[in-house]
Coordinates of C-alpha atoms and ligand atoms in Angstrom, one line a residue:
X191 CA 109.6 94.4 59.6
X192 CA 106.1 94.5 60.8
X193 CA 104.9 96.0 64.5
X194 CA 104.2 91.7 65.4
X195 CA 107.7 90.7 63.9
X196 CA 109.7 93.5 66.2
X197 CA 107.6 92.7 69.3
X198 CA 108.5 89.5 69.2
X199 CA 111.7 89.9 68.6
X200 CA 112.4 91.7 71.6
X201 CA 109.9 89.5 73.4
X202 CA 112.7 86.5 72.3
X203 CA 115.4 89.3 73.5
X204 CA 114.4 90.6 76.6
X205 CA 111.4 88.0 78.3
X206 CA 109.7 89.7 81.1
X207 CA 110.8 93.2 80.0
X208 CA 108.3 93.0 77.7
X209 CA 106.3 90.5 78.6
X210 CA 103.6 89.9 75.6
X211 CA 104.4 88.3 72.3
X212 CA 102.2 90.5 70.4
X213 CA 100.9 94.1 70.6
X214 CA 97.8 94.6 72.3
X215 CA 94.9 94.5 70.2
X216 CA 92.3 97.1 68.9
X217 CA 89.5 96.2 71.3
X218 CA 92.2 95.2 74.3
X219 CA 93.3 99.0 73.7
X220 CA 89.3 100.6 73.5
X221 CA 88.8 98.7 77.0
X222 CA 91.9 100.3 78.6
X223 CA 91.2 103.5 78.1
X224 CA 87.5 102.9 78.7
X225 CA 87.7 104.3 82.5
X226 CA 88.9 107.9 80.9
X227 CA 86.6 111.3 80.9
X228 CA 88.4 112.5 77.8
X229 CA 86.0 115.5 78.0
X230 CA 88.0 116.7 80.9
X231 CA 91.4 115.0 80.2
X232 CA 93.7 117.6 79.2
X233 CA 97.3 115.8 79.7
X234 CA 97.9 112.0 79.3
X235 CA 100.8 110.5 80.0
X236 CA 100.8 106.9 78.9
X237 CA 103.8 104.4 79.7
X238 CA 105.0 101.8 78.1
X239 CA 104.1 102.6 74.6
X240 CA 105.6 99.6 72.7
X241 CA 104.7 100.2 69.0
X242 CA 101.8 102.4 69.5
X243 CA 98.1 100.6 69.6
X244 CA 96.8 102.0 72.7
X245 CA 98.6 105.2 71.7
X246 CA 96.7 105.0 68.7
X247 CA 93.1 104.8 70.6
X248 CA 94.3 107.7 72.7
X249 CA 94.5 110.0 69.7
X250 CA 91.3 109.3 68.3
X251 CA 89.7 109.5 71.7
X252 CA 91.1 113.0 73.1
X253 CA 90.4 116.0 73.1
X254 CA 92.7 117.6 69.9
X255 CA 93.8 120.2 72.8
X256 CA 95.1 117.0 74.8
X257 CA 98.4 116.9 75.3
X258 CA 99.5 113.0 75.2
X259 CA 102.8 111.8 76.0
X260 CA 104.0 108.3 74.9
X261 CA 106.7 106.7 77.0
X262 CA 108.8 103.9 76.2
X263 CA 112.4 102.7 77.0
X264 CA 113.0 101.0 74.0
X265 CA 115.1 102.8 71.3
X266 CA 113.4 100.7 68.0
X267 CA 109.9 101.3 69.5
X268 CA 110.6 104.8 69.9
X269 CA 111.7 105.0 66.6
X270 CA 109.0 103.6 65.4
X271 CA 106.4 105.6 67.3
X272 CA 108.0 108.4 65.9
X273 CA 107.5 107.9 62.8
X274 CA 104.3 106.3 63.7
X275 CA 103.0 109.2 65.1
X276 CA 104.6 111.8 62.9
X277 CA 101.7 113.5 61.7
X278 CA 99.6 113.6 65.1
X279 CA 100.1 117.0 66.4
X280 CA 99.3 116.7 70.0
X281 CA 101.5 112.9 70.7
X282 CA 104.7 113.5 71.6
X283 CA 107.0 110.1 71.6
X284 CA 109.3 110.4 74.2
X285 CA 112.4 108.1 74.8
X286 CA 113.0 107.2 79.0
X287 CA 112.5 105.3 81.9
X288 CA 109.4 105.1 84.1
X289 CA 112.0 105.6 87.1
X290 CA 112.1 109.5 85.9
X291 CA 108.8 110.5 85.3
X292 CA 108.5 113.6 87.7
X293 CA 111.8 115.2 85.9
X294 CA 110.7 114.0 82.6
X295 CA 107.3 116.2 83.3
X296 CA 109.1 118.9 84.6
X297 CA 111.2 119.4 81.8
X298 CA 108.3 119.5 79.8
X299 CA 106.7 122.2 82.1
X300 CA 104.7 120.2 83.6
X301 CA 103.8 118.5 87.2
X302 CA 101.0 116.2 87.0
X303 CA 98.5 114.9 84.3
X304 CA 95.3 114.4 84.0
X305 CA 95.3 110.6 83.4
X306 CA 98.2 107.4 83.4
X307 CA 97.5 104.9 81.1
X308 CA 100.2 101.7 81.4
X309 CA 101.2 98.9 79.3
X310 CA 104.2 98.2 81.7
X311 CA 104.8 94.6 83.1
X312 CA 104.5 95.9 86.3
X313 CA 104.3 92.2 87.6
X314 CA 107.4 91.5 86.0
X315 CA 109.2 94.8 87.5
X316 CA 111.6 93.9 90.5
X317 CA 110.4 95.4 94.0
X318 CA 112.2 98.4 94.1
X319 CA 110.9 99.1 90.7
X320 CA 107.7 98.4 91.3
X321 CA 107.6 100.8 94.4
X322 CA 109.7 103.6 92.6
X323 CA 106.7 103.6 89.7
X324 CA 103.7 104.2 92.2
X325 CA 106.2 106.4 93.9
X326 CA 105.9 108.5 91.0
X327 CA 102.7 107.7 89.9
X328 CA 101.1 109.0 93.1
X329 CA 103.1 112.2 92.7
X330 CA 102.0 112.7 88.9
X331 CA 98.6 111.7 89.2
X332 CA 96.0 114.6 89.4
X333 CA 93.4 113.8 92.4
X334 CA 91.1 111.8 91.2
X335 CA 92.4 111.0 87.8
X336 CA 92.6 107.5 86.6
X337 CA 95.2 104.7 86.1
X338 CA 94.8 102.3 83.9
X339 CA 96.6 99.2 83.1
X340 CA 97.1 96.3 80.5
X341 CA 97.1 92.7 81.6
X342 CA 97.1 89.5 79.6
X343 CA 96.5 87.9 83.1
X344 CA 93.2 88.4 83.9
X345 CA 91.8 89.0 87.0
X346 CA 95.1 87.5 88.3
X347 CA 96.8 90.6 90.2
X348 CA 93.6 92.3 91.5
X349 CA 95.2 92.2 94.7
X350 CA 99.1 93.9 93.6
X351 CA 96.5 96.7 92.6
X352 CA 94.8 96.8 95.2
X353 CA 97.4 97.4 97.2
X354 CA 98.4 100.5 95.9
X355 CA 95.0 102.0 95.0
X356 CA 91.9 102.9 96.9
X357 CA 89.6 101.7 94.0
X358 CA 90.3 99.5 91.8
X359 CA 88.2 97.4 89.1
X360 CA 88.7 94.9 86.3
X361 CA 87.4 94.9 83.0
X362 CA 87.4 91.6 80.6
X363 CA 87.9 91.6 77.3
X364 CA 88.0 87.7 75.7
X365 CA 88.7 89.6 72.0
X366 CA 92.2 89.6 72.1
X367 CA 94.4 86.8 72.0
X368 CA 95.3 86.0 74.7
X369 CA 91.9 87.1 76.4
X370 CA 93.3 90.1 78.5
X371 CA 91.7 93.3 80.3
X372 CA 92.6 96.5 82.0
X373 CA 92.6 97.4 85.6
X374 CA 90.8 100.8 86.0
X375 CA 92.2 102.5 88.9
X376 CA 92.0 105.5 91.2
X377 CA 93.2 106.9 93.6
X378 CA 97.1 105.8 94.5
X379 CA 97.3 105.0 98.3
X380 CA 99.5 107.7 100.5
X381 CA 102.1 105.5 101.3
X382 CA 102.1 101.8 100.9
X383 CA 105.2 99.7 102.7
X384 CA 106.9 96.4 100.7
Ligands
SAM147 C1 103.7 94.5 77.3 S1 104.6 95.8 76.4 C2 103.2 96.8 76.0 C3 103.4 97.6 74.7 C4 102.2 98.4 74.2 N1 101.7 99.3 75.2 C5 101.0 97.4 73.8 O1 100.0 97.4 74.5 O2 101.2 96.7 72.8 C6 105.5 96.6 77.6 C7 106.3 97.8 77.2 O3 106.8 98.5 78.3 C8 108.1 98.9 78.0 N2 108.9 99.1 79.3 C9 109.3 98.1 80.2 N3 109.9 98.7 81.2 C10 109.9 100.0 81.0 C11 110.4 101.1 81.8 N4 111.1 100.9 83.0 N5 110.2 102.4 81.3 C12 109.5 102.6 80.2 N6 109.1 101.6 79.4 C13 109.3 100.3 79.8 C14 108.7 97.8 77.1 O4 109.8 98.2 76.4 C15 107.5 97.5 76.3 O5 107.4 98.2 75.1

């Protein structure tokens, strides 16, 4: 079965958990990760890997001393990334939930990274979820690093952003179906109340 075929699949399966019928495309992926200094980005976490494009960008864009960690929930993605990503030395797959990302560092010896990149549905995400992932992501974060996120909905939750980050901008890109962009973000807001 091909990357499209499984996405949609559990698009059918699970709705809003995954919210996108397709994996992003190539140039959806090069303008998410267009906010990152990969000359000084050591450690990536990215969430929400699905199948692996952005992933993909990621390891031709880093540094090969940057360490990149893929995160997805999904066991058939994850097996697939694994596979995927076999060969690439410095991406490590990694099967878990967005709700434990400061124990999933730690065990990997780590406390922060340099950059988040996120294909979440945050949108779709239930309150407390929602909260619990900026939660985290302000803890993992480095000062100063960047957040970036997917959105097939453009323009549409500047504001949700905006809410839990000092700066935040949005980048178009009309060559993916549907048109989509990334928010580029930085710095997460200290504390930010429902
Ligand atoms: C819109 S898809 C994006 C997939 C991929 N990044 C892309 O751009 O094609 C969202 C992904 O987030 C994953 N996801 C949803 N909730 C999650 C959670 N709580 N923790 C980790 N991954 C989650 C889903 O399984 C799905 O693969």
């Amino acid at each position: 079965m091909n990357d499209f075929t499984l996405f949609l699949k559990k698009f059918i399966r699970h709705g809003t958990a995954i919210a996108s019928l397709a994996p992003s495309s190539r140039k959806l992926s090069l303008a998410t990760v267009a906010n990152i200094d990969w000359a000084n980005t050591h450690t990536l976490l990215e969430l929400g890997a699905g199948t692996g494009p952005i992933t993909a960008v990621i390891a031709e864009k880093a540094r090969p001393d940057c360490r990149i960690m893929a995160l997805e929930r999904d066991p058939d993605f994850v097996e697939r990334m694994k596979v995927r990503f076999a060969n690439v030395p410095n991406v490590e797959v990694i099967q878990g939930d967005v709700r434990n990302l400061p124990e999933i560092l730690a065990e990997r010896g780590l406390e922060s990274v340099d950059a988040v990149v996120s294909g979440l549905p945050i949108p779709s995400f239930p309150p407390d979820l929602q909260e619990a992932l900026f939660d985290n992501v302000r803890k993992v974060l480095k000062p100063g690093g960047p957040f970036s996120q997917i959105t097939e909905m453009p323009w549409v939750y500047l504001r949700l952003y905006r809410k839990y980050f000092d700066n935040v901008r949005f980048r178009f890109e009309p060559r993916n179906l549907p048109p989509a962009g990334a928010y580029h973000c930085s710095g997460p807001k200290a504390s930010v109340g429902a």
